[in-house]
Short mmCIF file of C-alpha atoms and ligand atoms in Angstrom, two decimals:
data_model
loop_
_atom_site.label_atom_id
_atom_site.label_comp_id
_atom_site.label_asym_id
_atom_site.label_seq_id
_atom_site.Cartn_x
_atom_site.Cartn_y
_atom_site.Cartn_z
CA MET A 1298 104.28 70.88 118.62
CA SER A 1299 101.94 72.39 122.05
CA GLN A 1300 101.15 75.92 123.14
CA ARG A 1301 104.05 78.21 124.52
CA GLU A 1302 103.27 78.48 128.15
CA THR A 1303 102.92 82.19 129.97
CA TRP A 1304 102.79 82.95 133.42
CA THR A 1305 99.17 83.52 135.02
CA SER A 1306 100.39 86.73 136.83
CA ARG A 1307 102.68 89.72 136.62
CA VAL A 1308 103.41 88.35 140.34
CA GLY A 1309 103.87 85.26 139.12
CA PHE A 1310 106.69 86.22 136.65
CA ILE A 1311 108.21 88.83 139.64
CA LEU A 1312 108.44 85.74 142.20
CA ALA A 1313 110.18 83.38 140.00
CA ALA A 1314 112.26 85.99 138.84
CA VAL A 1315 113.19 86.64 142.33
CA GLY A 1316 113.47 82.89 143.51
CA SER A 1317 115.95 82.78 140.53
CA ALA A 1318 118.06 85.68 141.41
CA VAL A 1319 117.45 85.19 145.84
CA GLY A 1320 119.93 81.87 145.82
CA LEU A 1321 123.25 80.47 147.16
CA GLY A 1322 124.50 84.11 145.93
CA ASN A 1323 122.53 85.75 148.26
CA ILE A 1324 122.74 83.91 151.19
CA TRP A 1325 126.49 82.09 151.32
CA ARG A 1326 128.73 84.18 148.41
CA PHE A 1327 127.59 87.60 149.29
CA PRO A 1328 128.24 87.10 152.76
CA TYR A 1329 132.25 86.08 152.44
CA MET A 1330 132.46 88.33 149.58
CA SER A 1331 132.05 91.24 151.80
CA ALA A 1332 134.05 89.83 154.74
CA GLU A 1333 136.90 89.44 152.05
CA ASN A 1334 136.58 92.86 151.15
CA GLY A 1335 136.49 94.44 154.10
CA GLY A 1336 132.83 94.61 155.04
CA ALA A 1337 130.56 97.31 154.71
CA ALA A 1338 132.66 99.07 152.00
CA PHE A 1339 131.71 95.95 149.80
CA LEU A 1340 128.49 96.55 150.39
CA VAL A 1341 128.28 100.16 149.22
CA VAL A 1342 129.70 99.25 146.16
CA TYR A 1343 127.73 96.56 146.16
CA LEU A 1344 124.39 98.74 146.31
CA ILE A 1345 125.47 101.14 143.77
CA ALA A 1346 126.57 98.69 141.18
CA VAL A 1347 123.28 96.72 141.45
CA ALA A 1348 121.60 100.29 140.93
CA LEU A 1349 123.67 101.10 137.92
CA ILE A 1350 124.55 98.36 136.60
CA GLY A 1351 122.38 95.19 137.49
CA LEU A 1352 119.30 96.83 136.91
CA PRO A 1353 119.75 98.21 133.60
CA ALA A 1354 121.33 95.08 132.75
CA ILE A 1355 118.17 92.70 134.03
CA LEU A 1356 115.77 95.33 131.53
CA ALA A 1357 118.04 94.50 129.19
CA GLU A 1358 117.32 90.74 129.11
CA PHE A 1359 113.76 91.11 129.63
CA VAL A 1360 113.55 93.38 126.53
CA ILE A 1361 114.88 90.37 124.56
CA GLY A 1362 112.74 88.01 126.01
CA ARG A 1363 109.77 89.43 126.04
CA GLU A 1364 109.78 90.78 122.73
CA THR A 1365 110.80 87.49 120.80
CA LYS A 1366 108.98 85.16 123.02
CA LYS A 1367 111.70 82.50 122.41
CA ASN A 1368 114.20 80.38 124.52
CA VAL A 1369 117.39 82.69 124.49
CA VAL A 1370 119.05 80.69 121.21
CA ASP A 1371 116.08 81.77 119.28
CA ALA A 1372 115.88 85.04 120.76
CA PHE A 1373 119.14 86.52 120.22
CA ARG A 1374 118.74 84.62 116.46
CA ASN A 1375 115.15 86.66 115.55
CA LEU A 1376 116.55 89.59 117.10
CA GLY A 1377 120.02 89.69 114.98
CA GLY A 1378 120.67 86.16 112.97
CA PRO A 1379 122.74 83.51 113.21
CA VAL A 1380 126.16 85.01 114.52
CA ALA A 1381 124.27 86.53 117.28
CA ALA A 1382 122.09 83.28 118.05
CA LEU A 1383 125.94 82.07 119.17
CA ILE A 1384 125.09 84.56 122.23
CA GLY A 1385 122.76 82.51 122.99
CA VAL A 1386 124.49 79.67 122.94
CA LEU A 1387 126.90 80.07 125.22
CA GLY A 1388 123.95 81.06 127.77
CA LEU A 1389 122.69 77.24 127.02
CA PHE A 1390 126.68 75.85 127.86
CA THR A 1391 126.44 78.21 130.96
CA GLY A 1392 123.71 77.52 132.36
CA PHE A 1393 124.21 73.26 131.53
CA TRP A 1394 128.07 73.78 133.29
CA MET A 1395 126.65 75.45 136.76
CA LEU A 1396 124.19 74.33 137.11
CA SER A 1397 126.19 70.84 136.98
CA TYR A 1398 128.38 72.57 140.24
CA TYR A 1399 125.38 74.75 141.81
CA SER A 1400 123.57 70.81 141.98
CA VAL A 1401 126.12 69.77 143.92
CA VAL A 1402 126.02 72.52 146.54
CA GLY A 1403 122.57 72.21 146.96
CA GLY A 1404 123.73 68.86 147.88
CA TRP A 1405 125.88 69.76 150.87
CA VAL A 1406 123.28 71.44 151.55
CA ILE A 1407 120.47 69.06 152.09
CA GLN A 1408 122.96 67.28 154.16
CA TYR A 1409 123.14 70.35 156.87
CA VAL A 1410 119.29 70.31 156.76
CA ILE A 1411 119.78 66.87 158.54
CA GLY A 1412 123.04 66.96 160.16
CA SER A 1413 121.50 70.12 161.84
CA LEU A 1414 118.89 67.72 162.86
CA SER A 1415 121.20 64.98 163.80
CA GLY A 1416 123.56 67.02 165.61
CA ALA A 1417 126.29 65.65 163.03
CA TYR A 1418 128.20 68.33 162.44
CA PHE A 1419 128.26 69.76 166.04
CA ALA A 1420 131.37 67.55 167.30
CA ASP A 1421 133.97 68.69 164.40
CA PRO A 1422 132.21 70.99 161.88
CA GLY A 1423 135.23 71.45 159.88
CA MET A 1424 135.42 67.35 159.94
CA TYR A 1425 132.00 67.04 158.66
CA PHE A 1426 132.45 69.37 155.61
CA GLY A 1427 134.88 67.59 154.19
CA GLN A 1428 133.08 64.72 154.79
CA VAL A 1429 129.84 66.48 153.07
CA SER A 1430 132.04 68.12 150.30
CA GLU A 1431 134.13 64.93 148.67
CA GLY A 1432 132.90 61.54 147.75
CA THR A 1433 130.16 59.09 147.04
CA GLY A 1434 127.52 60.59 150.11
CA THR A 1435 128.30 64.10 148.13
CA ILE A 1436 127.48 62.40 144.74
CA LEU A 1437 123.78 60.72 146.28
CA PHE A 1438 122.75 64.01 147.74
CA HIS A 1439 123.48 65.70 144.08
CA ALA A 1440 121.30 63.52 142.67
CA ILE A 1441 118.54 64.32 144.95
CA PHE A 1442 118.55 67.80 144.41
CA MET A 1443 118.94 67.43 140.66
CA ALA A 1444 116.26 64.93 140.71
CA ILE A 1445 113.92 67.86 143.00
CA THR A 1446 114.98 70.20 140.54
CA ILE A 1447 114.29 68.12 137.44
CA GLY A 1448 110.71 67.58 139.27
CA ILE A 1449 109.59 70.77 139.09
CA VAL A 1450 110.98 71.79 135.64
CA ALA A 1451 109.22 69.10 134.28
CA ALA A 1452 106.00 70.36 135.91
CA GLY A 1453 106.00 72.87 133.35
CA VAL A 1454 106.37 76.92 133.89
CA GLU A 1455 102.62 77.22 135.16
CA LYS A 1456 102.24 74.15 137.45
CA GLY A 1457 106.03 73.63 138.53
CA ILE A 1458 108.15 76.69 138.33
CA GLU A 1459 105.00 79.01 138.89
CA VAL A 1460 103.65 77.66 141.44
CA GLY A 1461 107.07 76.37 143.13
CA THR A 1462 108.43 79.76 143.62
CA LYS A 1463 104.74 80.98 144.78
CA ILE A 1464 105.76 78.97 147.66
CA MET A 1465 109.46 79.14 148.03
CA VAL A 1466 109.77 82.99 147.72
CA PRO A 1467 108.01 84.29 150.51
CA SER A 1468 108.73 81.16 152.88
CA ILE A 1469 112.87 82.91 152.36
CA ALA A 1470 111.16 86.15 153.06
CA ILE A 1471 109.56 85.05 156.23
CA LEU A 1472 112.03 82.69 157.62
CA MET A 1473 114.85 85.13 156.87
CA ILE A 1474 113.45 87.86 158.66
CA GLY A 1475 112.77 85.28 161.73
CA MET A 1476 116.30 84.28 161.62
CA ALA A 1477 117.76 88.30 161.68
CA ALA A 1478 114.99 88.98 164.30
CA TRP A 1479 116.86 85.98 165.98
CA ALA A 1480 120.06 86.96 165.22
CA PHE A 1481 119.55 90.34 167.25
CA THR A 1482 119.07 89.22 170.36
CA LEU A 1483 122.69 86.97 170.79
CA ASP A 1484 124.93 88.28 173.13
CA GLY A 1485 127.99 90.41 170.84
CA ALA A 1486 125.50 90.67 167.89
CA GLY A 1487 126.72 94.29 167.77
CA ALA A 1488 130.44 93.90 166.44
CA GLY A 1489 128.79 92.37 163.90
CA TYR A 1490 126.78 95.07 162.64
CA ASP A 1491 129.39 97.29 163.01
CA TYR A 1492 131.07 95.21 161.24
CA PHE A 1493 128.66 94.80 158.26
CA LEU A 1494 127.58 98.53 158.71
CA THR A 1495 130.20 100.78 159.17
CA ALA A 1496 131.69 101.27 155.67
CA ASP A 1497 135.20 102.67 155.69
CA PHE A 1498 135.36 104.94 152.78
CA GLY A 1499 139.82 104.47 152.80
CA VAL A 1500 139.22 100.60 152.71
CA ILE A 1501 137.92 101.09 149.15
CA ALA A 1502 140.04 104.03 147.99
CA GLU A 1503 142.88 101.22 148.58
CA ASN A 1504 141.82 98.08 147.13
CA TYR A 1505 139.30 99.15 144.76
CA GLN A 1506 140.90 97.15 141.81
CA SER A 1507 139.55 94.37 143.44
CA ILE A 1508 136.23 95.42 145.13
CA ILE A 1509 134.83 97.67 142.13
CA PRO A 1510 135.18 93.82 139.87
CA ASP A 1511 134.20 91.80 143.00
CA ALA A 1512 130.97 93.62 143.27
CA VAL A 1513 130.34 94.52 139.95
CA GLY A 1514 130.56 90.66 139.53
CA GLN A 1515 128.34 89.74 142.66
CA ALA A 1516 125.41 91.82 140.94
CA LEU A 1517 125.04 90.20 137.95
CA PHE A 1518 125.38 86.65 139.38
CA SER A 1519 123.15 87.82 142.15
CA LEU A 1520 120.73 88.68 139.30
CA SER A 1521 120.66 85.76 137.47
CA LEU A 1522 122.38 87.62 134.72
CA GLY A 1523 124.84 86.34 131.69
CA MET A 1524 122.89 83.43 130.98
CA GLY A 1525 119.82 83.79 129.79
CA ALA A 1526 117.60 82.82 132.97
CA MET A 1527 115.98 86.32 132.64
CA ILE A 1528 115.38 86.70 129.31
CA THR A 1529 114.22 82.40 129.48
CA TYR A 1530 111.87 83.98 132.72
CA ALA A 1531 110.21 86.81 130.49
CA SER A 1532 109.92 85.21 127.06
CA TYR A 1533 106.89 83.49 129.08
CA LEU A 1534 105.14 87.16 129.94
CA ASP A 1535 102.32 88.18 127.90
CA GLY A 1536 101.12 91.72 127.59
CA ASP A 1537 102.70 95.29 128.27
CA ASP A 1538 103.37 95.52 131.93
CA ASN A 1539 105.91 97.73 133.21
CA LEU A 1540 109.04 95.94 133.02
CA LEU A 1541 110.84 99.03 134.40
CA GLY A 1542 108.40 98.68 137.48
CA ASP A 1543 109.45 94.92 137.78
CA GLY A 1544 113.12 95.33 137.40
CA ILE A 1545 113.23 97.46 140.02
CA SER A 1546 111.13 94.95 142.12
CA ILE A 1547 112.87 92.13 141.59
CA THR A 1548 116.02 94.21 142.13
CA VAL A 1549 115.30 95.71 145.63
CA LEU A 1550 114.12 91.94 147.04
CA ASN A 1551 117.19 90.34 146.17
CA THR A 1552 118.72 93.10 147.60
CA PHE A 1553 116.27 93.08 150.61
CA VAL A 1554 117.16 88.70 151.03
CA GLY A 1555 121.08 89.30 150.62
CA VAL A 1556 121.24 92.14 153.11
CA LEU A 1557 119.14 90.20 155.47
CA ALA A 1558 121.41 86.83 154.90
CA GLY A 1559 123.92 89.64 156.43
CA PHE A 1560 121.62 90.34 158.92
CA VAL A 1561 122.24 87.01 160.16
CA VAL A 1562 125.14 85.26 159.25
CA PHE A 1563 127.23 88.17 160.88
CA PRO A 1564 125.78 88.22 164.48
CA LEU A 1565 125.89 84.70 164.17
CA LEU A 1566 129.70 84.89 163.81
CA PHE A 1567 130.48 87.84 165.93
CA ALA A 1568 128.29 86.45 168.74
CA GLN A 1569 130.74 83.09 168.48
CA SER A 1570 133.87 85.52 167.98
CA ILE A 1571 134.34 83.75 164.95
CA ASP A 1572 136.57 85.65 162.10
CA PRO A 1573 134.85 86.32 158.64
CA GLY A 1574 137.38 87.08 157.01
CA SER A 1575 138.34 83.34 157.40
CA ALA A 1576 135.28 83.00 154.87
CA GLY A 1577 135.90 81.24 151.56
CA ALA A 1578 133.45 78.82 149.85
CA GLY A 1579 133.94 75.74 152.81
CA ALA A 1580 134.85 78.30 155.73
CA VAL A 1581 131.02 79.84 155.41
CA PHE A 1582 129.39 76.12 156.24
CA VAL A 1583 132.15 75.59 158.47
CA SER A 1584 132.49 78.59 160.42
CA LEU A 1585 128.21 78.89 160.83
CA ALA A 1586 128.63 75.46 161.64
CA GLN A 1587 130.64 75.95 164.44
CA ALA A 1588 128.41 78.88 165.23
CA PHE A 1589 125.24 76.53 165.98
CA ALA A 1590 127.05 73.78 167.17
CA GLU A 1591 127.52 76.69 169.94
CA LEU A 1592 124.38 78.05 170.92
CA PRO A 1593 121.54 76.72 172.84
CA ALA A 1594 119.05 75.28 170.40
CA GLY A 1595 121.84 75.41 167.34
CA GLY A 1596 120.23 72.49 166.43
CA ILE A 1597 116.84 73.88 165.64
CA ILE A 1598 118.45 77.31 163.82
CA GLY A 1599 120.47 75.64 162.12
CA PHE A 1600 118.29 73.50 160.75
CA VAL A 1601 115.99 76.33 160.08
CA PHE A 1602 119.26 78.44 158.20
CA PHE A 1603 120.06 75.34 156.09
CA LEU A 1604 116.49 74.85 154.98
CA VAL A 1605 116.05 78.26 153.90
CA LEU A 1606 119.54 78.19 152.09
CA LEU A 1607 117.99 75.15 150.76
CA ILE A 1608 114.83 76.74 149.31
CA ALA A 1609 116.42 79.66 147.77
CA ALA A 1610 118.79 77.03 146.08
CA LEU A 1611 116.14 75.01 144.59
CA SER A 1612 114.33 77.83 143.07
CA SER A 1613 117.50 79.25 141.67
CA ALA A 1614 118.73 76.01 140.58
CA ILE A 1615 115.38 75.67 138.33
CA SER A 1616 115.42 78.51 136.32
CA LEU A 1617 119.09 77.51 135.61
CA LEU A 1618 117.70 74.04 134.38
CA GLU A 1619 114.84 76.00 131.95
CA VAL A 1620 117.42 78.23 129.91
CA VAL A 1621 118.58 74.78 128.18
CA VAL A 1622 114.86 72.91 128.50
CA SER A 1623 113.21 75.75 127.41
CA TYR A 1624 115.83 75.41 124.27
CA PHE A 1625 114.61 72.18 123.75
CA VAL A 1626 110.79 71.86 124.33
CA ASP A 1627 111.07 75.20 122.05
CA ASN A 1628 112.27 73.02 118.79
CA PHE A 1629 111.54 69.35 119.77
CA ASP A 1630 108.42 67.59 119.24
CA VAL A 1631 109.21 65.39 122.69
CA SER A 1632 107.48 66.25 125.78
CA ARG A 1633 108.78 68.44 128.28
CA PRO A 1634 108.78 66.00 130.90
CA ILE A 1635 111.17 63.75 129.41
CA LEU A 1636 113.35 66.41 127.71
CA THR A 1637 113.63 67.61 131.53
CA THR A 1638 114.78 64.20 132.70
CA GLY A 1639 117.13 63.57 129.85
CA ILE A 1640 119.07 66.76 129.92
CA GLY A 1641 118.18 67.02 133.74
CA VAL A 1642 120.84 63.55 134.20
CA MET A 1643 123.49 65.05 131.77
CA ILE A 1644 123.96 68.06 133.68
CA PHE A 1645 124.15 65.36 136.87
CA LEU A 1646 126.42 63.85 135.88
CA LEU A 1647 128.72 66.86 134.51
CA GLY A 1648 128.33 67.34 138.33
CA VAL A 1649 129.88 64.62 139.45
CA PRO A 1650 133.86 65.58 139.20
CA SER A 1651 132.49 68.55 141.76
CA ALA A 1652 131.33 66.22 144.14
CA LEU A 1653 134.54 64.21 143.72
CA ASN A 1654 136.96 66.45 144.32
CA ILE A 1655 136.81 70.33 146.04
CA ASN A 1656 139.07 71.56 143.36
CA THR A 1657 137.24 70.59 140.37
CA PHE A 1658 134.48 72.18 141.88
CA THR A 1659 136.17 75.79 142.65
CA MET A 1660 137.44 75.45 138.55
CA PHE A 1661 134.07 75.25 137.65
CA ASP A 1662 132.89 77.94 139.77
CA ASN A 1663 135.87 80.03 139.09
CA ILE A 1664 135.39 79.70 135.13
CA ALA A 1665 131.68 80.47 135.56
CA SER A 1666 131.12 82.66 137.68
CA ASN A 1667 134.72 85.07 136.39
CA ILE A 1668 134.56 84.04 133.05
CA LEU A 1669 131.05 83.04 131.54
CA LEU A 1670 128.75 85.39 133.22
CA PRO A 1671 130.70 88.58 132.71
CA LEU A 1672 131.36 87.09 128.77
CA GLY A 1673 128.04 86.38 128.32
CA VAL A 1674 126.84 90.07 130.26
CA THR A 1675 129.06 91.97 127.63
CA LEU A 1676 128.20 90.49 124.91
CA THR A 1677 124.36 90.93 125.98
CA VAL A 1678 125.16 94.33 126.52
CA ILE A 1679 126.99 94.92 123.14
CA PHE A 1680 123.60 93.64 121.51
CA VAL A 1681 121.29 95.15 123.47
CA GLY A 1682 123.30 98.75 122.96
CA TRP A 1683 124.69 98.60 119.48
CA ILE A 1684 122.71 95.85 117.57
CA TYR A 1685 119.04 95.38 119.13
CA GLY A 1686 119.43 99.38 120.17
CA GLY A 1687 116.05 101.06 119.06
CA GLY A 1688 113.92 98.04 118.84
CA ALA A 1689 115.07 97.44 122.65
CA VAL A 1690 113.85 100.78 123.50
CA ALA A 1691 110.77 100.33 121.62
CA GLU A 1692 110.06 97.24 123.94
CA LEU A 1693 110.71 98.88 126.77
CA ARG A 1694 108.47 101.39 126.72
CA ARG A 1695 105.47 99.62 125.44
CA GLY A 1696 104.80 99.89 128.99
CA LEU A 1697 106.10 103.01 130.32
CA GLY A 1698 104.89 105.72 127.83
CA LYS A 1699 105.82 105.78 123.67
CA ASN A 1700 107.75 108.77 124.62
CA SER A 1701 109.28 107.68 127.55
CA SER A 1702 112.47 109.51 128.33
CA PHE A 1703 113.59 107.17 130.37
CA GLY A 1704 114.25 104.62 127.34
CA PRO A 1705 117.30 106.40 125.02
CA VAL A 1706 118.65 107.50 128.57
CA TRP A 1707 118.95 103.53 129.19
CA LEU A 1708 120.04 102.62 126.29
CA TRP A 1709 123.07 105.22 126.55
CA HIS A 1710 123.43 104.48 130.18
CA ILE A 1711 123.67 100.72 128.94
CA ARG A 1712 126.30 101.74 125.46
CA ILE A 1713 128.04 103.88 128.02
CA VAL A 1714 128.16 103.08 131.59
CA VAL A 1715 127.19 99.43 131.95
CA PHE A 1716 129.16 98.14 129.14
CA ALA A 1717 132.68 100.42 130.73
CA ALA A 1718 131.63 98.02 133.82
CA VAL A 1719 131.35 95.08 132.66
CA LEU A 1720 134.23 94.72 130.20
CA GLY A 1721 136.14 96.19 133.00
CA THR A 1722 135.08 93.29 135.37
CA LEU A 1723 135.32 90.60 132.31
CA ALA A 1724 139.16 91.79 132.16
CA LEU A 1725 140.24 91.68 135.37
CA SER A 1726 138.49 88.56 136.26
CA ILE A 1727 140.48 87.15 133.38
CA MET A 1728 143.61 88.89 134.33
CA THR A 1729 143.09 87.12 138.07
CA PHE A 1730 142.23 84.13 136.39
CA MET A 1731 145.26 83.63 134.49
CA SER A 1732 147.38 84.40 137.28
CA ALA A 1733 145.25 81.73 139.45
N1 LIG B 2974 121.66 84.33 141.24
C1 LIG B 2974 121.91 82.83 141.49
C2 LIG B 2974 122.43 83.14 143.04
O1 LIG B 2974 122.52 84.39 143.51
O2 LIG B 2974 122.52 81.84 143.68
C3 LIG B 2974 122.87 82.00 140.52
C4 LIG B 2974 122.35 81.74 139.23
C5 LIG B 2974 120.98 81.66 139.33
C6 LIG B 2974 122.91 82.94 138.48
C7 LIG B 2974 120.79 81.19 138.09
C8 LIG B 2974 121.97 82.68 137.21
C9 LIG B 2974 121.36 81.97 136.91
F1 LIG B 2974 120.86 82.06 135.49
#
């Protein structure tokens, strides 16, 4: 079997991880979650959730990956035996499942990139979304998105993922900053900033039962936690770098892009007097398209916006596929391109029902975001807290110093705070899911 690949540099790893984290979750899901949860109030709770839950949890995945240098299933098996390996199997399954519908949205986005240039959605944004989101055309663009994803992953960790994300991530950041600056110049943008940045703590006090789990869930989703993407990426690390430093860079960059997206989306909607409260998965596409349709040169701005969304979706999709591919590359003596294509085609097929019916799509997303990911994080946290325990601290200390006191503090924080938060989120998610 050929030698396992590694990142060529620390920056390569950080950008790949940021590429995984920054995705539809930041630019599409985050603004509509904020809109559904009272704007700035959500932002505050989200930022706390990222720092207190997301960062420690990403470190937990990093240590598992770097110590074992194995795909998600074998990583858990190496550290905890056959029962622990089941957490990895859940991760594989989640990666497979999530990419099937994530790619469908990727296909929608391609159609919006094209539609911005042709002006196809200008006349009736609502109708355009209907056409884009269901039917044979949707399957076709889902196939195109999957084909690009397969192409990058098939090229390998170094030549595909690392090279790809080194181009994609800086492009996302630069284009988003440009768009946020442009949004600043819009008449009426001020109301958007007020909405996004003025926290009404009364809203948090009244709605904490939904705001807290939504914010924790969004932090986990956004950081690609709970299905082994960060374990897999960290497994390609070589050396003793400071994982805490890497974790902070990745979390900060990811949050920065999410907040930037808010600085684009809210001024844009408010400038056109579109109510962000009418959000929801599809409505974001509809209301943004409406805003672009009404603005002078809106087609060009729309093109840039959807292009950024497309790049962000791609750089995340490759991490979902890599989780699954890595398992097969590690265990079977078949070439990476063949394995990647085979797995990619199966994921494509699983996505077809979501491309044909938006209710199926929503069900796939709910199962992943509300059940599979929080379940994966909860199991990972229990595993790291109580089974891997001291080993995890030792691995973390490799880059921090042998006696760094951060290690044990982190472990106890995982055992108590992170565990309680993710278990609570999982319980509430399951209750909401059952009652839906
Ligand atoms: N973090 C991605 C986003 O915010 O869109 C979603 C995601 C990608 C979740 C990869 C999990 C994952 F493994």
